[in-house]
CSV table of C-alpha atoms and ligand atoms in Angstrom, one decimal:
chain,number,residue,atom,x,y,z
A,1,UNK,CA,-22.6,61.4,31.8
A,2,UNK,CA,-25.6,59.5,32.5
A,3,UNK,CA,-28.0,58.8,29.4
A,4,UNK,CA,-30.2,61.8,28.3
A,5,UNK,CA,-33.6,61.4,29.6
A,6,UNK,CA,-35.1,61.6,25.9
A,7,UNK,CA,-33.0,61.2,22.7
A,8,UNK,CA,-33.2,63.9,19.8
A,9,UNK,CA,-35.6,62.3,18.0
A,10,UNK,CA,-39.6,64.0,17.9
A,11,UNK,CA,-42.5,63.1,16.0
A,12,UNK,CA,-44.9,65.6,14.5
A,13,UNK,CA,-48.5,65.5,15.8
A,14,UNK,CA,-51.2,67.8,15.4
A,15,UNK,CA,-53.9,68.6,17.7
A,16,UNK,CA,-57.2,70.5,17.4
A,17,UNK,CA,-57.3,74.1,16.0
A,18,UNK,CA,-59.1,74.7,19.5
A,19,UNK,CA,-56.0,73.5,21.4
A,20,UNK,CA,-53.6,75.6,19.5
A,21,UNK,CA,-51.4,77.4,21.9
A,22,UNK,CA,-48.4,79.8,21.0
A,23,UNK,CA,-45.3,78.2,19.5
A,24,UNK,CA,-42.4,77.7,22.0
A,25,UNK,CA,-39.9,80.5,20.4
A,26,UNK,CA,-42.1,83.1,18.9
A,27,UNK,CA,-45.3,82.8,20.9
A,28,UNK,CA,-47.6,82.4,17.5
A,29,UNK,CA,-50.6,80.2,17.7
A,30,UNK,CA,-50.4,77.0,16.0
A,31,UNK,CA,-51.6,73.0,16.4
A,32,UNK,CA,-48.5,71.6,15.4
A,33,UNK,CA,-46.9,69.6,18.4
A,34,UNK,CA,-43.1,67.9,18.6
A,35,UNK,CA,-43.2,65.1,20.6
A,36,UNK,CA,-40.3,63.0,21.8
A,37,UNK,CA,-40.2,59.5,21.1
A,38,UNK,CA,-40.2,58.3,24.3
A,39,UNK,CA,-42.7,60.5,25.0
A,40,UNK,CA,-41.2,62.5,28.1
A,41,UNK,CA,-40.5,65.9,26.2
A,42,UNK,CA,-43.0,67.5,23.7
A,43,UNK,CA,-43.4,71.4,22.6
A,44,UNK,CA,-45.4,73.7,20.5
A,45,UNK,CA,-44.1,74.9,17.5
A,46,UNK,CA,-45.2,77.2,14.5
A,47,UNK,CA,-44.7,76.1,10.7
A,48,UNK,CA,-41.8,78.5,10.0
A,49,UNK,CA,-39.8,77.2,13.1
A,50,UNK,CA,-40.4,74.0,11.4
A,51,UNK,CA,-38.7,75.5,8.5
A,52,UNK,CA,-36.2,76.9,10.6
A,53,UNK,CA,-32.9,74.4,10.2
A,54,UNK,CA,-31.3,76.1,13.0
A,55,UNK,CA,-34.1,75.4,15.0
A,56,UNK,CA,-34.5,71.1,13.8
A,57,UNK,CA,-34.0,69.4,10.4
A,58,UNK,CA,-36.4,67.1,9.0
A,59,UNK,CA,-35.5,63.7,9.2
A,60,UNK,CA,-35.8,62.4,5.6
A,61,UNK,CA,-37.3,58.6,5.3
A,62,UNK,CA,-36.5,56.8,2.7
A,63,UNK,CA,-39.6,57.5,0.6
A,64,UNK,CA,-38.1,61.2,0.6
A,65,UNK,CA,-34.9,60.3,-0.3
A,66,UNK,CA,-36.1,58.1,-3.2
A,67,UNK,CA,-37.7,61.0,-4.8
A,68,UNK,CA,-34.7,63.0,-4.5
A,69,UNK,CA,-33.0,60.2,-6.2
A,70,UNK,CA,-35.3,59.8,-8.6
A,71,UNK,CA,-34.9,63.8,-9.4
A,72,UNK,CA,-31.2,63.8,-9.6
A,73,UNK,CA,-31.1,60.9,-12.3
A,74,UNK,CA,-34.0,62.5,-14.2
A,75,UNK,CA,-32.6,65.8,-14.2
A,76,UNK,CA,-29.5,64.2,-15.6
A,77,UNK,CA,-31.1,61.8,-18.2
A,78,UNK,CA,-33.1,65.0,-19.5
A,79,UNK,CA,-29.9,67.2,-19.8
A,80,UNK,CA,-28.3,63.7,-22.1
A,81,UNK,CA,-31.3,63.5,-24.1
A,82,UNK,CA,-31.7,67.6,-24.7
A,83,UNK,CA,-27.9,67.3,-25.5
A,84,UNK,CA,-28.6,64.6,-27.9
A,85,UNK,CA,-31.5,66.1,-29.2
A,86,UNK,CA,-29.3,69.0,-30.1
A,87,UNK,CA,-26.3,66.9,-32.0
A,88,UNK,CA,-29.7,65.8,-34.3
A,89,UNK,CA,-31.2,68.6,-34.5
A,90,UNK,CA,-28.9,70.2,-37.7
A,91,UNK,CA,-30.3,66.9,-39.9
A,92,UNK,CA,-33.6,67.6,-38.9
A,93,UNK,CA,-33.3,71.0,-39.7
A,94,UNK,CA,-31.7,70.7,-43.1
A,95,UNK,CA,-34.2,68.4,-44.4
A,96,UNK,CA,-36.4,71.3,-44.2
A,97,UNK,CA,-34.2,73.8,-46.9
A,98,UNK,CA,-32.8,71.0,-48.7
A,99,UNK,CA,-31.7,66.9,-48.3
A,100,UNK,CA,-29.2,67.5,-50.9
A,101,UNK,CA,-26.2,66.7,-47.8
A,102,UNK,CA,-28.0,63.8,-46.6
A,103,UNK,CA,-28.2,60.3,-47.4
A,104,UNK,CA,-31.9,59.0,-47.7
A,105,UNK,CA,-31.3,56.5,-45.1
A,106,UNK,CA,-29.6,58.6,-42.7
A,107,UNK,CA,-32.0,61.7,-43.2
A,108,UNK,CA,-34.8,59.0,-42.1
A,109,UNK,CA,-33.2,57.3,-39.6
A,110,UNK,CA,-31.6,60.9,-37.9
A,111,UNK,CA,-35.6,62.2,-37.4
A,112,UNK,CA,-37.2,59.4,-36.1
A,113,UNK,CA,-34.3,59.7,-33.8
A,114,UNK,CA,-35.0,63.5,-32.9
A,115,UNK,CA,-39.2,62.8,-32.6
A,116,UNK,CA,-38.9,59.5,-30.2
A,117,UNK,CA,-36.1,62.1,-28.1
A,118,UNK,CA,-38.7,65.5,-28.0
A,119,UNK,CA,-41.7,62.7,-27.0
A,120,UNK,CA,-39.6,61.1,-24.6
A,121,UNK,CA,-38.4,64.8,-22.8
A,122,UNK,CA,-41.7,65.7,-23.2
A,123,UNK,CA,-42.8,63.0,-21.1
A,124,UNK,CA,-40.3,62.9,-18.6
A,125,UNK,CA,-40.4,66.6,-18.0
A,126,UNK,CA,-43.9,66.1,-16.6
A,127,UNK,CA,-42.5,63.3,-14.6
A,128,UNK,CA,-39.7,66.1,-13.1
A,129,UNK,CA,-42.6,69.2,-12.5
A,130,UNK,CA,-44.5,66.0,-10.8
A,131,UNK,CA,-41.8,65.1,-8.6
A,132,UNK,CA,-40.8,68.8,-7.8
A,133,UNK,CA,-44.5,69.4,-6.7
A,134,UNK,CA,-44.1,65.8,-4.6
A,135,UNK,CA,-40.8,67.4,-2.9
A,136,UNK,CA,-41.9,70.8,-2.2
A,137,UNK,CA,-45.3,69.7,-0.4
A,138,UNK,CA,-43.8,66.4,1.4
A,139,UNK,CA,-44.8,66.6,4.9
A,140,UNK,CA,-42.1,64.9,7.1
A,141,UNK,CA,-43.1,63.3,10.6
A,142,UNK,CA,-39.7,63.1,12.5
A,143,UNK,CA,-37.3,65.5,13.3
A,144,UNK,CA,-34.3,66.5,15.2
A,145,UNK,CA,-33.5,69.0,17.2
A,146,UNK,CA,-30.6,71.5,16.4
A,147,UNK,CA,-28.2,70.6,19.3
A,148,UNK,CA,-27.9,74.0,21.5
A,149,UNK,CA,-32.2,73.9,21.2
A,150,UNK,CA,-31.9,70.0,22.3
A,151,UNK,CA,-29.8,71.0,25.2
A,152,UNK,CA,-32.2,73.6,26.4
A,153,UNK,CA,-35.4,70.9,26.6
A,154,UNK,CA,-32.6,68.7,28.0
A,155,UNK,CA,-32.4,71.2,30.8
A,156,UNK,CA,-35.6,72.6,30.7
A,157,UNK,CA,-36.8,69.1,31.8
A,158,UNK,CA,-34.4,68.1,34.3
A,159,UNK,CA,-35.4,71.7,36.1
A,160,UNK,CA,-38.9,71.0,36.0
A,161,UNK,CA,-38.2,67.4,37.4
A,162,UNK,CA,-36.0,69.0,40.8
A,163,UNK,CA,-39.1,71.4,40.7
A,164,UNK,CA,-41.8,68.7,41.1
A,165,UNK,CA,-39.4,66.9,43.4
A,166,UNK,CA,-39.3,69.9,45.4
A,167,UNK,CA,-43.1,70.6,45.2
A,168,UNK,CA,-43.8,67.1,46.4
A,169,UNK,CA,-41.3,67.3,49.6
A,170,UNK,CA,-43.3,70.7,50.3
A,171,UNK,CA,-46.5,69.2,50.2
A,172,UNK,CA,-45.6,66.0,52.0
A,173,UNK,CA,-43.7,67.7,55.3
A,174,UNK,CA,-44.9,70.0,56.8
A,175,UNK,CA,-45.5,73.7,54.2
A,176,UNK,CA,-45.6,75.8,57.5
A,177,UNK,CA,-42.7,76.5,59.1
A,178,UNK,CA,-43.9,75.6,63.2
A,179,UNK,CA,-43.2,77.1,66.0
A,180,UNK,CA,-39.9,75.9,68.0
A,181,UNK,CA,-40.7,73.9,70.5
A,182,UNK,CA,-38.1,75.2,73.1
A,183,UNK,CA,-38.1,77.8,75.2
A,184,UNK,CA,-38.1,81.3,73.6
A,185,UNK,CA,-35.9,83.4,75.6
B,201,ZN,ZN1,-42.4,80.0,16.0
């Protein structure tokens, strides 16, 4: 099989609102534009299309996936500190009714403990609603095709290729048919 003529691999652009055209699948305006990365192959295409992961997938860049990192490890650092929050929290709570269990040391030493551990999930929770917000509203440039929809600009282009082929061999021979030049019996 020779080499495709573009690979799977399409930036986002965006053109005027006043150049918005229907999207290529469900014919609703939009200004959103896919465009190969060679540059041969490019396609209209409507926000939930975008969406669509049977229709492409976002190529994540490594910005993306460092948020998504940095998520995962919050997420888990928050669920140790809430757990040792919790283990801490019975010594806190007895000092209220009484500190007749506790050592003075301990007592003191168990809620400074149990503060620095409700500031520090405090903090960090912001941290996670600010990376949540960052995740949800990143706008990805490149994408990639799902492979049946990849095959069908594939083809798509090679037909519109034989079609200016042919268009051009019209043009340049003769377009009317003429009139044989032998004898007509
Ligand atoms: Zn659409």
């Amino acid at each position: 099989m020779s080499a495709p003529p573009f690979a799977n691999e399409y930036a986002l652009r965006m053109v005027a609102e006043n150049d918005s055209k229907a999207c290529n699948t469900c014919y609703k305006p939009t200004n959103t534009v896919l465009l190969s990365s060679n540059q041969k192959d490019f396609f209209y295409v409507c926000e939930q299309h975008l969406k669509d992961e049977t229709f492409a997938t976002a190529i994540q860049p490594e910005e993306y996936k460092e948020l998504i990192k940095e998520k995962a490890k919050l997420t888990g650092d928050l669920a140790q500190w809430k757990y040792d929050m919790d283990k801490i929290k019975p010594y806190a709570w007895t000092k209220l009714v009484s500190n007749l269990s506790l050592s003075k040391e301990k007592d003191g030493k168990e809620n400074e403990e149990y503060k620095e551990l409700s500031i520090k999930i405090m903090a960090n929770n912001e941290r996670l609603n600010q990376l949540n917000e960052q995740i949800k509203n990143y706008k990805f440039k490149q994408y990639k095709l799902d492979k049946d929809i990849y095959k069908i600009r594939i083809n798509n282009f090679i037909q519109m290729q034989v079609n200016k082929k042919r268009q051009q061999k019209i043009h340049s021979t003769n377009y009317f048919p003429s009139v044989p030049q032998n004898k007509i019996v």
